[in-house]
Short mmCIF file of C-alpha atoms and ligand atoms in Angstrom, two decimals:
data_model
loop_
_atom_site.label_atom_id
_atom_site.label_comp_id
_atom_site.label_asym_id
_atom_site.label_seq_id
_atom_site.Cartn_x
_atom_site.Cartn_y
_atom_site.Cartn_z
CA UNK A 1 -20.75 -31.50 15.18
CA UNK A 2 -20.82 -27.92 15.81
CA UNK A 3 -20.99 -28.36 19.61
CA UNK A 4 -17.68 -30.43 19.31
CA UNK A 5 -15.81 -28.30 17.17
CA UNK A 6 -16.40 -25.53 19.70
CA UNK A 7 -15.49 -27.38 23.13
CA UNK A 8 -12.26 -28.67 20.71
CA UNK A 9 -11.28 -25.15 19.62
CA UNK A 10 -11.49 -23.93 23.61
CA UNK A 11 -9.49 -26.68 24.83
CA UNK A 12 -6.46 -25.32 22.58
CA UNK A 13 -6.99 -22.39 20.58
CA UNK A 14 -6.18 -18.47 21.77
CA UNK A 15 -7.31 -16.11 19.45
CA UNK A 16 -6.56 -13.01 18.74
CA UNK A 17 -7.90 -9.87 19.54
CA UNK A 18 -10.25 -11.91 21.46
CA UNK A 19 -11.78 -11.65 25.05
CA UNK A 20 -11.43 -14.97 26.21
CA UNK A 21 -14.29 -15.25 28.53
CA UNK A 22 -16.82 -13.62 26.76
CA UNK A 23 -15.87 -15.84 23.81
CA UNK A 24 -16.05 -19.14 25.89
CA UNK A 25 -19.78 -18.35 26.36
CA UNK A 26 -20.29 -17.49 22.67
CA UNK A 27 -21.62 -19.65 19.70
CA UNK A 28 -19.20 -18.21 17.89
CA UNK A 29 -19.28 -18.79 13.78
CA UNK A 30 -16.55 -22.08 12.46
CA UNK A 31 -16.05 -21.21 8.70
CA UNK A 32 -15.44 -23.78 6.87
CA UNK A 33 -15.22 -22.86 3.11
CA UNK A 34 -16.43 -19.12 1.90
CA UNK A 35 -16.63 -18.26 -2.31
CA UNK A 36 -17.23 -14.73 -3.39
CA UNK A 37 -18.73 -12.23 -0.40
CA UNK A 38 -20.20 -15.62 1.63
CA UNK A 39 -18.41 -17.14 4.39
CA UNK A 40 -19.94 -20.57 4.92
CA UNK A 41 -19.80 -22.31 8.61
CA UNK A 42 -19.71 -25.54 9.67
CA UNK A 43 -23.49 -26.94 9.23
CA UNK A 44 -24.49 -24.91 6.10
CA UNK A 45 -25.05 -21.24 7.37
CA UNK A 46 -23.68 -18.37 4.99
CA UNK A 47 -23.07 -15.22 6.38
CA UNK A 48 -21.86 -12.26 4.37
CA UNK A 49 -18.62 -11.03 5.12
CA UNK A 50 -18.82 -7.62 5.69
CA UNK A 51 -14.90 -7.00 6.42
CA UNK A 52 -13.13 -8.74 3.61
CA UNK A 53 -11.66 -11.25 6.51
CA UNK A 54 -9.65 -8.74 8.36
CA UNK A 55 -9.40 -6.21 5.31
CA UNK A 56 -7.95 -8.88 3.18
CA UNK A 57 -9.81 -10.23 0.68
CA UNK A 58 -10.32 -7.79 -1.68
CA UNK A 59 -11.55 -9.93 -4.96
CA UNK A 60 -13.24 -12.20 -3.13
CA UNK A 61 -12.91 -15.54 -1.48
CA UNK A 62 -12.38 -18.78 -3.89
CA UNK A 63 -11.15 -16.79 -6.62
CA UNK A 64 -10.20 -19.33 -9.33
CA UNK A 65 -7.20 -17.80 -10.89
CA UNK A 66 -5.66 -17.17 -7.17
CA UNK A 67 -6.49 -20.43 -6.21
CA UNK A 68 -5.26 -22.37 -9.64
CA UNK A 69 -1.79 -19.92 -8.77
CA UNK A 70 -1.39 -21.28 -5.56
CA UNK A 71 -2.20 -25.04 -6.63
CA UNK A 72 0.26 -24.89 -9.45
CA UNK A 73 3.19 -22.97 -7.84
CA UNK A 74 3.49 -25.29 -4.63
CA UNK A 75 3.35 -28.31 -7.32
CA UNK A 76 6.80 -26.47 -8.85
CA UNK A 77 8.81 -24.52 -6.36
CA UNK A 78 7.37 -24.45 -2.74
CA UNK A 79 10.64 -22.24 -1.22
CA UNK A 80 13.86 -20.90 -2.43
CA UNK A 81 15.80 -18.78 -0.39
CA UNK A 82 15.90 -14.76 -1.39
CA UNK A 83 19.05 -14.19 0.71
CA UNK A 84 22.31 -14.71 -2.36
CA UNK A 85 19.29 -16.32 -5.48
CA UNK A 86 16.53 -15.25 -6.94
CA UNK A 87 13.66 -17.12 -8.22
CA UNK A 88 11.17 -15.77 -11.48
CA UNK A 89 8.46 -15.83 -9.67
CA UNK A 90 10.09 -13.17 -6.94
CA UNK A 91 11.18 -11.10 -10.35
CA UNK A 92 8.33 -11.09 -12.03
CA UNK A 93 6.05 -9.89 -9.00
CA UNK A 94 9.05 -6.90 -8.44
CA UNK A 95 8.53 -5.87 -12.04
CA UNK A 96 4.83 -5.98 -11.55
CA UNK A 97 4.67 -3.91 -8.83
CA UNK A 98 7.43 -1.30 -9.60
CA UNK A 99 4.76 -1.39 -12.40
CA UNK A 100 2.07 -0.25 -10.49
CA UNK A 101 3.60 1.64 -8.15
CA UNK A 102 3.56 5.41 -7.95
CA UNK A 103 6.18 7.68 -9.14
CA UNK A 104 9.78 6.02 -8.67
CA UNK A 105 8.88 3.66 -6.02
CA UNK A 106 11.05 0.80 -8.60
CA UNK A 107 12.73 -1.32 -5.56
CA UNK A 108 10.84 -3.97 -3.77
CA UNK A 109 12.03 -5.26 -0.25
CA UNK A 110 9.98 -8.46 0.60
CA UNK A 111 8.68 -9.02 4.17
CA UNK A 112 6.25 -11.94 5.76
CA UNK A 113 3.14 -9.65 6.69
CA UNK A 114 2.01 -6.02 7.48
CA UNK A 115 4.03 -6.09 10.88
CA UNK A 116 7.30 -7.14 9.40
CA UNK A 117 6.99 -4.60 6.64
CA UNK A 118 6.78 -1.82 8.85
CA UNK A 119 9.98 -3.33 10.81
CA UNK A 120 11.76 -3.40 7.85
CA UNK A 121 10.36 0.03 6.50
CA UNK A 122 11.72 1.59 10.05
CA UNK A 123 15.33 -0.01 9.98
CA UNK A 124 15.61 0.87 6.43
CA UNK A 125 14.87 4.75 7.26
CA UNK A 126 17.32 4.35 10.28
CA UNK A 127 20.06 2.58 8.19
CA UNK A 128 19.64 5.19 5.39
CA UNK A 129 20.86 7.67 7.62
CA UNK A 130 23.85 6.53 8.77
CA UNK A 131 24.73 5.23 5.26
CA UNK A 132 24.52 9.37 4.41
CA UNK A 133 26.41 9.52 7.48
CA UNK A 134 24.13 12.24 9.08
CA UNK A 135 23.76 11.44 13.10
CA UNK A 136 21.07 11.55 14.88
CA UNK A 137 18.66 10.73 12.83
CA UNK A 138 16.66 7.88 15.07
CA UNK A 139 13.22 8.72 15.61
CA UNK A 140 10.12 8.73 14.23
CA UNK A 141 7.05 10.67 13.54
CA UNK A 142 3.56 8.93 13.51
CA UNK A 143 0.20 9.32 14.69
CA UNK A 144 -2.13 8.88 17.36
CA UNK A 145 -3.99 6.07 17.62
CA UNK A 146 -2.08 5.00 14.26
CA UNK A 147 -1.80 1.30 14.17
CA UNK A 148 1.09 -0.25 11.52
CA UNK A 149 0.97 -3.91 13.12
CA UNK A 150 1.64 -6.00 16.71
CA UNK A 151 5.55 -5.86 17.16
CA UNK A 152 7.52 -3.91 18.89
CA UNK A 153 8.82 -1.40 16.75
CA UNK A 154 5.64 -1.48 14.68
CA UNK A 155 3.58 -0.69 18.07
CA UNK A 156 6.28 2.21 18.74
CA UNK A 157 5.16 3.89 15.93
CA UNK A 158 1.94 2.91 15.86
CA UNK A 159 0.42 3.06 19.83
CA UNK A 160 -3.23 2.20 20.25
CA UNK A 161 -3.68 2.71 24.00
CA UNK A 162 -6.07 -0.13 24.51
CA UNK A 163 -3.98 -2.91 22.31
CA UNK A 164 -0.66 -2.06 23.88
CA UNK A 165 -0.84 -0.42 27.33
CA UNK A 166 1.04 -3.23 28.45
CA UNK A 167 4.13 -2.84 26.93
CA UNK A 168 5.25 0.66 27.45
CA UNK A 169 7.98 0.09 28.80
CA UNK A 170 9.69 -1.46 26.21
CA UNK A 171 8.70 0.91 23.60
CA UNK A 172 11.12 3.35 21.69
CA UNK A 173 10.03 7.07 22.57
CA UNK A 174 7.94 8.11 20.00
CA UNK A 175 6.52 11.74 18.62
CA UNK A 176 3.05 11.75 17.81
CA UNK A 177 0.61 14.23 16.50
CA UNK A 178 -2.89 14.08 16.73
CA UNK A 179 -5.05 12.02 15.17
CA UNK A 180 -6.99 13.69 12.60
CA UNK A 181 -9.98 12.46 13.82
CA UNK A 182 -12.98 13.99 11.59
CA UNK A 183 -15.97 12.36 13.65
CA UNK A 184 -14.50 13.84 17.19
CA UNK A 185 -12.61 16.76 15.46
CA UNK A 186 -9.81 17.83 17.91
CA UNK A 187 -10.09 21.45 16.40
CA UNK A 188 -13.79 21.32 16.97
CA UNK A 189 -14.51 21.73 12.95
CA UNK A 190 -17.18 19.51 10.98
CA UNK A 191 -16.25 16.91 8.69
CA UNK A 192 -15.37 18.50 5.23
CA UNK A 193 -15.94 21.54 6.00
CA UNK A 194 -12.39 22.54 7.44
CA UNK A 195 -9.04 23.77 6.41
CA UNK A 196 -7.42 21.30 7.74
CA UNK A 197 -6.56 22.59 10.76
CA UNK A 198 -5.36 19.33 12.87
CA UNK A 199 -2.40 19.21 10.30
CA UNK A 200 -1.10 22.36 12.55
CA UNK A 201 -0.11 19.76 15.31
CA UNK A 202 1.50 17.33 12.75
CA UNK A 203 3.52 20.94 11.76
CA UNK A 204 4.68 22.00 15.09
CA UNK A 205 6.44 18.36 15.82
CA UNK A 206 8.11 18.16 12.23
CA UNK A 207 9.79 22.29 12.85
CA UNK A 208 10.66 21.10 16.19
CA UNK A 209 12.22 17.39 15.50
CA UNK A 210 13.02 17.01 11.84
CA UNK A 211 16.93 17.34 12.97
CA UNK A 212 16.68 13.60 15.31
CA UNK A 213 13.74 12.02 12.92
CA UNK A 214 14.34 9.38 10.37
CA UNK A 215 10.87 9.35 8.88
CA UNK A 216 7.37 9.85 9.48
CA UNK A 217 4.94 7.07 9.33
CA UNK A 218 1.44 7.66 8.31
CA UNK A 219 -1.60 5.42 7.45
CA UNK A 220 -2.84 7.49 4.53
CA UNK A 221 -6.28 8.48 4.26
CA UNK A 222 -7.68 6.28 6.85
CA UNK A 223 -6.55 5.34 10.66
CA UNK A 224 -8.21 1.94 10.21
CA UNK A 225 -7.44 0.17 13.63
CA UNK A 226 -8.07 3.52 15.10
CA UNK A 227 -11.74 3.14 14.29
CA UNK A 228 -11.91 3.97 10.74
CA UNK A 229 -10.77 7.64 10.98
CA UNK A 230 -11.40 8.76 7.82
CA UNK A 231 -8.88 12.03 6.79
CA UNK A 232 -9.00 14.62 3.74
CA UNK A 233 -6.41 14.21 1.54
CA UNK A 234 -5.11 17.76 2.06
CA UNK A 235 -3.47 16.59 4.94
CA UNK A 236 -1.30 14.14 3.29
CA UNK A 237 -0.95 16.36 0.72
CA UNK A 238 0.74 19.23 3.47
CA UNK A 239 2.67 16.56 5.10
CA UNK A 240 4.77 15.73 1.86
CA UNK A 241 5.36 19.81 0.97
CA UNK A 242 7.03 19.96 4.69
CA UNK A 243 8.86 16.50 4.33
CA UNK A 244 10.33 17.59 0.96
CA UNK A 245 10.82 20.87 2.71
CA UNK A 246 12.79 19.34 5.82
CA UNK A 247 14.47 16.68 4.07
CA UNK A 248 11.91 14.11 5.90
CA UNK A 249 11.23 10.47 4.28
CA UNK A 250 7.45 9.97 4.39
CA UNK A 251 6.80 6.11 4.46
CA UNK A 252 2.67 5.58 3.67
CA UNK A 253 1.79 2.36 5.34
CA UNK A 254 -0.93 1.11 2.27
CA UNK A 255 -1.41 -2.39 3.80
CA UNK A 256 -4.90 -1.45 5.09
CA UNK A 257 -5.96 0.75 1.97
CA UNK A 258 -3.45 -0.85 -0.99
CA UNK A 259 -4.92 -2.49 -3.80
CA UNK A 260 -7.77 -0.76 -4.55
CA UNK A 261 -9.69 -0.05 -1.97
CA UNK A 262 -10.01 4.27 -1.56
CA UNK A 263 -11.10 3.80 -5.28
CA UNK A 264 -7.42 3.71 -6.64
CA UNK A 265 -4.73 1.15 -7.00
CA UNK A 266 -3.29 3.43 -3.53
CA UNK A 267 -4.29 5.64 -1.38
CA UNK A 268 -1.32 8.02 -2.19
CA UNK A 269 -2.55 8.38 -5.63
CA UNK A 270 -5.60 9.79 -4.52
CA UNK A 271 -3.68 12.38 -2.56
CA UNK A 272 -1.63 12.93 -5.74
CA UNK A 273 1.61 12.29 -4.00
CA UNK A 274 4.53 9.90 -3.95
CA UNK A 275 5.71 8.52 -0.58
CA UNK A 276 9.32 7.87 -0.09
CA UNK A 277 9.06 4.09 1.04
CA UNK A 278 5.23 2.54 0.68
CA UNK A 279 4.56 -0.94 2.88
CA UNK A 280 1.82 -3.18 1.49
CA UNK A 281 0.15 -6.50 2.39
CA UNK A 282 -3.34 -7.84 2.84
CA UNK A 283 -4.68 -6.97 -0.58
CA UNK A 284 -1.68 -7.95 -2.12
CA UNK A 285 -1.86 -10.90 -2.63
CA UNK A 286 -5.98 -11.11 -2.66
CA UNK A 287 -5.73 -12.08 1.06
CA UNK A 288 -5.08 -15.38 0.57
CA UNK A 289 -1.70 -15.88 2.17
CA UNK A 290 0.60 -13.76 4.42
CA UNK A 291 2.91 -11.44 2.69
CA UNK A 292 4.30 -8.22 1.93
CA UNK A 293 6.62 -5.79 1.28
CA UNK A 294 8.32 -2.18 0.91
CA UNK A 295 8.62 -0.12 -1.86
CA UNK A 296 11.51 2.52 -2.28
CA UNK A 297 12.68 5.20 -4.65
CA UNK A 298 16.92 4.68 -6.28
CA UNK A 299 17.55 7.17 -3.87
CA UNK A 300 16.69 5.22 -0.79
CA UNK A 301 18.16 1.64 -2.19
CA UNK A 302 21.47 3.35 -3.75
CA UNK A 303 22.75 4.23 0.41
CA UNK A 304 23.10 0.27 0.59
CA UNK A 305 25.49 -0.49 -1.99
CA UNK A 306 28.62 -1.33 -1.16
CA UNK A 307 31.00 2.32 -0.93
CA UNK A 308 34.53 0.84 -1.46
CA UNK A 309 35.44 -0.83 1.62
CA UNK A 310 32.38 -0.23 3.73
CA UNK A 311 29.79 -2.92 3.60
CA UNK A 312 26.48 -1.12 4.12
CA UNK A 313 24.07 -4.16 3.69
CA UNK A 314 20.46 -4.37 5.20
CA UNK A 315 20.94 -7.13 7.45
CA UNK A 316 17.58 -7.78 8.20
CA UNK A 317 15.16 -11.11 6.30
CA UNK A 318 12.71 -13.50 7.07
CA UNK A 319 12.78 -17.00 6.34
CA UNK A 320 9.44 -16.86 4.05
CA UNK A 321 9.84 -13.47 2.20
CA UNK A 322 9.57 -13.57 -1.28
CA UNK A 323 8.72 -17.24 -1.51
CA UNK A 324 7.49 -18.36 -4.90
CA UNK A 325 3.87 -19.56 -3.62
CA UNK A 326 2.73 -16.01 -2.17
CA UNK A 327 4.78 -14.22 -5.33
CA UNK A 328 3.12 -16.28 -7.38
CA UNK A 329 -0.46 -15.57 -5.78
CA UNK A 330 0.31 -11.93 -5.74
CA UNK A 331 1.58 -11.41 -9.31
CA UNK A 332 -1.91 -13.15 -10.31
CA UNK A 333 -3.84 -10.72 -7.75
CA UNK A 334 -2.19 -8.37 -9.31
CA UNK A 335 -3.21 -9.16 -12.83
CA UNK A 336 -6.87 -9.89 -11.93
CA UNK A 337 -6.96 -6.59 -10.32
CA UNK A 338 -6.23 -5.36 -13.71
CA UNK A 339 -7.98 -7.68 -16.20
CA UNK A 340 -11.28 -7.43 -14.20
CA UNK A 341 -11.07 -3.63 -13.89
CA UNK A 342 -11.59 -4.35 -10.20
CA UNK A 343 -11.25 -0.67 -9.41
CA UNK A 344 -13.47 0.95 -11.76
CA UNK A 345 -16.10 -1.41 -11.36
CA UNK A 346 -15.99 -0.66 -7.80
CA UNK A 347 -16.99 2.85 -8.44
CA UNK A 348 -20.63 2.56 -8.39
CA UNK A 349 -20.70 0.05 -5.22
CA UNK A 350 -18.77 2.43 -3.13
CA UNK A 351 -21.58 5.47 -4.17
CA UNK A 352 -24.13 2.86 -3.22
CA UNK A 353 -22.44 2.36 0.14
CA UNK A 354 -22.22 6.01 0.51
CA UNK A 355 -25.73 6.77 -0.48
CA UNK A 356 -27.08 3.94 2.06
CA UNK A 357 -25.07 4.60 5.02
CA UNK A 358 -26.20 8.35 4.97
CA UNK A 359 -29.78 7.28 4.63
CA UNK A 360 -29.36 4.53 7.35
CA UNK A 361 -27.51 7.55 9.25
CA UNK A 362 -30.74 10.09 9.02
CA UNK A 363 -32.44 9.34 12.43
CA UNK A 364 -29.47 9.29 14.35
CA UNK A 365 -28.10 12.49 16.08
CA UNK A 366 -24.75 13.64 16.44
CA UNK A 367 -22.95 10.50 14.65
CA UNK A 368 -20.95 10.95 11.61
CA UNK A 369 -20.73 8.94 8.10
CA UNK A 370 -18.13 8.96 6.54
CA UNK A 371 -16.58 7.18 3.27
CA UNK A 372 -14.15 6.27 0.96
CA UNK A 373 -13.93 3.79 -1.93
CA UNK A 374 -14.91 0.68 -0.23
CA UNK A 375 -15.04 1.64 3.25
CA UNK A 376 -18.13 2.93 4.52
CA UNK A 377 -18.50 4.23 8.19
CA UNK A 378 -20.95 5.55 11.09
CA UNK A 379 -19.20 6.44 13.89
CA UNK A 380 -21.71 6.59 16.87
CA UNK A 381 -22.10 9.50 19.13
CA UNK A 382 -22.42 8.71 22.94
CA UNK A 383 -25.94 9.89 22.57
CA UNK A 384 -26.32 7.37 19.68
CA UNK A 385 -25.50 4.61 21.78
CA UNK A 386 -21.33 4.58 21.25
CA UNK A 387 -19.83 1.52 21.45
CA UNK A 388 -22.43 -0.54 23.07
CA UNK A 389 -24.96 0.27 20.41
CA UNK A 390 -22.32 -0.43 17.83
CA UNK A 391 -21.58 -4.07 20.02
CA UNK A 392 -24.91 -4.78 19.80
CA UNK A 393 -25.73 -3.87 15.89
CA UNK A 394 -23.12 -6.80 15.24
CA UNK A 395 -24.67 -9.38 17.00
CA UNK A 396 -28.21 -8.23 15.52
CA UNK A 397 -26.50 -8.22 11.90
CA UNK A 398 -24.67 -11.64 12.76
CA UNK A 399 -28.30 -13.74 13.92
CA UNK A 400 -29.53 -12.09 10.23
CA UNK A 401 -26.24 -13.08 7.98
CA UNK A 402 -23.66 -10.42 8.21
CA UNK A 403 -19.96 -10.42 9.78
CA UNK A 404 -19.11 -6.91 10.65
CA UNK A 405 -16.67 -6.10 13.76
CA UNK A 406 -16.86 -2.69 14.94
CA UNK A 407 -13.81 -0.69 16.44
CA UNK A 408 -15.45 0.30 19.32
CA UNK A 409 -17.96 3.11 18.19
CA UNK A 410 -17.26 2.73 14.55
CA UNK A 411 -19.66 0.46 12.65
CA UNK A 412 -18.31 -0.23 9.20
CA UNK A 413 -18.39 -1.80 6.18
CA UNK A 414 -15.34 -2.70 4.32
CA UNK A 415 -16.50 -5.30 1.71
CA UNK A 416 -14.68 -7.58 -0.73
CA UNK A 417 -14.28 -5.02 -3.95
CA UNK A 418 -15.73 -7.43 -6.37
CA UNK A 419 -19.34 -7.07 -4.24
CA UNK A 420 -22.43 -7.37 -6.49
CA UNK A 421 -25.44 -4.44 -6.05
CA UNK A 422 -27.90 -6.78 -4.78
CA UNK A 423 -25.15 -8.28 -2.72
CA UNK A 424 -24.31 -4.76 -1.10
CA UNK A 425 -27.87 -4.52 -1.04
CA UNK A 426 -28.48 -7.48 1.30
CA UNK A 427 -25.62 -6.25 3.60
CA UNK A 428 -27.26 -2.66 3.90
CA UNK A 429 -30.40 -4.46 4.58
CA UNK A 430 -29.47 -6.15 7.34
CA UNK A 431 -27.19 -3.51 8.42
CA UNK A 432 -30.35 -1.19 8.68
CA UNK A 433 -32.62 -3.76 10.61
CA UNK A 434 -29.66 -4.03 12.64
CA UNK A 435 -29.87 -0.32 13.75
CA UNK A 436 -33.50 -0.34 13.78
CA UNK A 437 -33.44 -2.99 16.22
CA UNK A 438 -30.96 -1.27 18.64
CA UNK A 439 -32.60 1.73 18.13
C1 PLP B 1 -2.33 -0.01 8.46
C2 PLP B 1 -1.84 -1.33 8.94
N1 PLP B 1 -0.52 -1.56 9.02
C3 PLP B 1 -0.02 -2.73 9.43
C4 PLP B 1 -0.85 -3.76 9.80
C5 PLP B 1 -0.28 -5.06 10.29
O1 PLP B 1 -0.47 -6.07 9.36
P1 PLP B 1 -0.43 -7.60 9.82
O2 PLP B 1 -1.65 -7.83 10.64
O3 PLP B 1 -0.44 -8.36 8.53
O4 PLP B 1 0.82 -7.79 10.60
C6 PLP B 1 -2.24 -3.58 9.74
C7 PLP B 1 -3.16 -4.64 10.13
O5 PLP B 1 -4.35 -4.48 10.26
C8 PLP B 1 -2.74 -2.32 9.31
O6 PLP B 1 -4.06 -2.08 9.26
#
């Protein structure tokens, strides 16, 4: 059965992010069904999913009030288009989110997933501009190595040199300042103990380019594609004094860290600061189905009203934003991340993971741990064993019963929020034997 479904799913199936030889050799894991922190695979096996599914699904898989949502939505209204109607379930999800949103971020702009909420986050910031009528105004500032999705415009702010080599060439010129990357500290500081000093780089480009720069585009708090490059909030924190200072929208791409995860509803909050335009996915909508969207302040969403005779619409939709099955889902993700007080109770799980991945960190020598909410991190040092140790920990964890994928050096955890202790306990375990084993 097994054998079958494998020589099946490599007659026809290209998947992503995947190595396609290597993978043809592998006994790769077929999931089948999964229910709370256990994936299940074909033939009985349950494996703990130690990334949430691709940083997903935060409350869990087979949660019964997302999964009633879904059932009962698609038996009343599967699709109605967004584009001239409106539907309640679309309104109700808006409300709920200008709800939860920091400060004044009150208008929602619905997109498919992440990707297409950072397209639409980019043309909004280019469109603002010229409905202000100030010229110019047509780049961006991001990162390096910050990732905000897979198409083009997304990968032009967002360039991860080993996902996107390949397309250079068709890629809008970018500004990027460097990563602030704590484990590998390009200002040669230690982790917490600095004054920030990477955010001098960020500085520089905004005094030099704020006059030709729409926005800046940040993943706050954590680089997660990047290999889990944890950041201290001061930096965020500076970048919003010189945006307000230069007149600079800030858009905070939350679709990795949204919903929960840093230990607040968004990583902003944490900061203590209010982006201009906010993107979110994954979490939103438990991680069941794809969607997403931007959030934006009056200020933003007044430039695109009508101004007498000039039309200043945002031309820009896809056919399955908004639809009333994912709005649905979300607006009951939403209210079962508030019911269940799936933050809070997530407090004392993430000092667990904290407390274990420093122990489990002890022998090694120059890698660094670091964590935040419900992401937990060991970035290995070449002398550690880099990212052929880290390769190697996975497929040790995997033969015991845990799914982790490391970003190249950078073994992490990033469980569902609604983990039990002994559950986090069995995925430490493992995790542990893992590095003993590769030791
Ligand atoms: C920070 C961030 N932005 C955007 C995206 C793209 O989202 P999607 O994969 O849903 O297109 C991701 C995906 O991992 C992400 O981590």
């Amino acid at each position: 059965m097994i054998n079958d479904l494998h020589l099946r799913d490599r007659k026809h199936l290209w998947h992503p992010y995947t190595e396609i030889t290597a993978f043809e050799g592998a006994q790769f894991p077929i999931i089948e069904r999964a229910d709370g922190v256990y994936l299940y695979e074909v033939g009985g096996r349950k494996l703990l999913d130690g990334i949430s599914s691709w940083w997903c699904v935060n409350l869990g898989h087979n949660h019964p009030r997302l999964v009633g949502a879904i059932w009962e939505q698609a038996a009343k209204l599967q699709h109605s288009i967004l584009g001239g109607m409106s539907h309640p379930s679309a309104i109700r999800l808006a409300e709920q989110l200008a709800e939860i949103a920091p400060g004044e971020l009150t208008h929602v702009y619905y997109a498919g997933d992440g990707s297409s909420a950072t397209e639409a986050a980019l043309k909004i910031a280019i469109q603002y501009w010229k409905n202000l009528d100030v010229a110019g105004r047509t780049r961006f500032i991001s990162l390096e190595d910050g990732y905000h999705g897979d198409t083009l415009g997304a990968v032009g702010v967002g360039y991860v040199e080993q996902f996107h080599k390949d397309f250079t060439e068709l890629l809008p010129p970018a500004t990027r300042a460097p990563s602030p990357h704590c484990a590998d500290c390009p200002c040669g500081k230690v982790a917490g103990e600095c004054e920030v000093d990477c955010f001098t780089g960020m500085e520089e480009l905004i005094r030099k380019y704020h006059r030709v720069t729409a926005a800046i585009i940040v993943e706050p708090l954590c680089q997660g594609a990047a290999g889990i490059r944890i950041y201290p909030e001061e930096y965020l924190r500076r970048l919003r004094r010189l945006c307000d200072e230069f007149d600079l929208l800030l858009i905070a791409d939350e679709i990795a860290v949204g919903f929960g995860r840093t230990g607040k509803m968004f990583a902003c909050e944490r900061a203590g600061l209010v982006p201009d335009m906010m993107t979110i996915g994954k979490g939103l909508t438990g991680g069941y189905l794809p969607m997403s969207a931007v959030m934006l302040t009056d200020k933003i969403y007044n430039t695109f009203r009508r101004d007498g005779e000039r039309i200043r619409t945002f031309y820009h939709g896809h056919t399955f934003c908004g639809n009333p099955i994912t709005s649905e889902l979300a607006s009951a993700a939403i209210s079962v991340y508030q019911d269940e007080d799936i933050i809070n109770n997530s407090q004392p799980r993430s000092k667990q993971l904290e407390a274990a991945l420093r122990r489990l960190a002890e022998p090694l020598q120059n890698s660094t741990v670091l964590t935040l909410g419900m992401i937990g991190v060991i970035e290995l040092s070449p002398a550690d064993g880099g990212s052929a140790r880290a390769t190697r920990i996975a497929a040790k964890a995997l033969e015991a019963g845990l799914f982790i994928r490391p970003l190249g050096p950078a073994v992490y955890l990033w469980p569902p929020l609604t983990i039990t202790e002994s559950e986090l306990d069995d995925m430490l375990a493992i995790l542990k034997d893992a590095f003993i084993a590769t030791a």
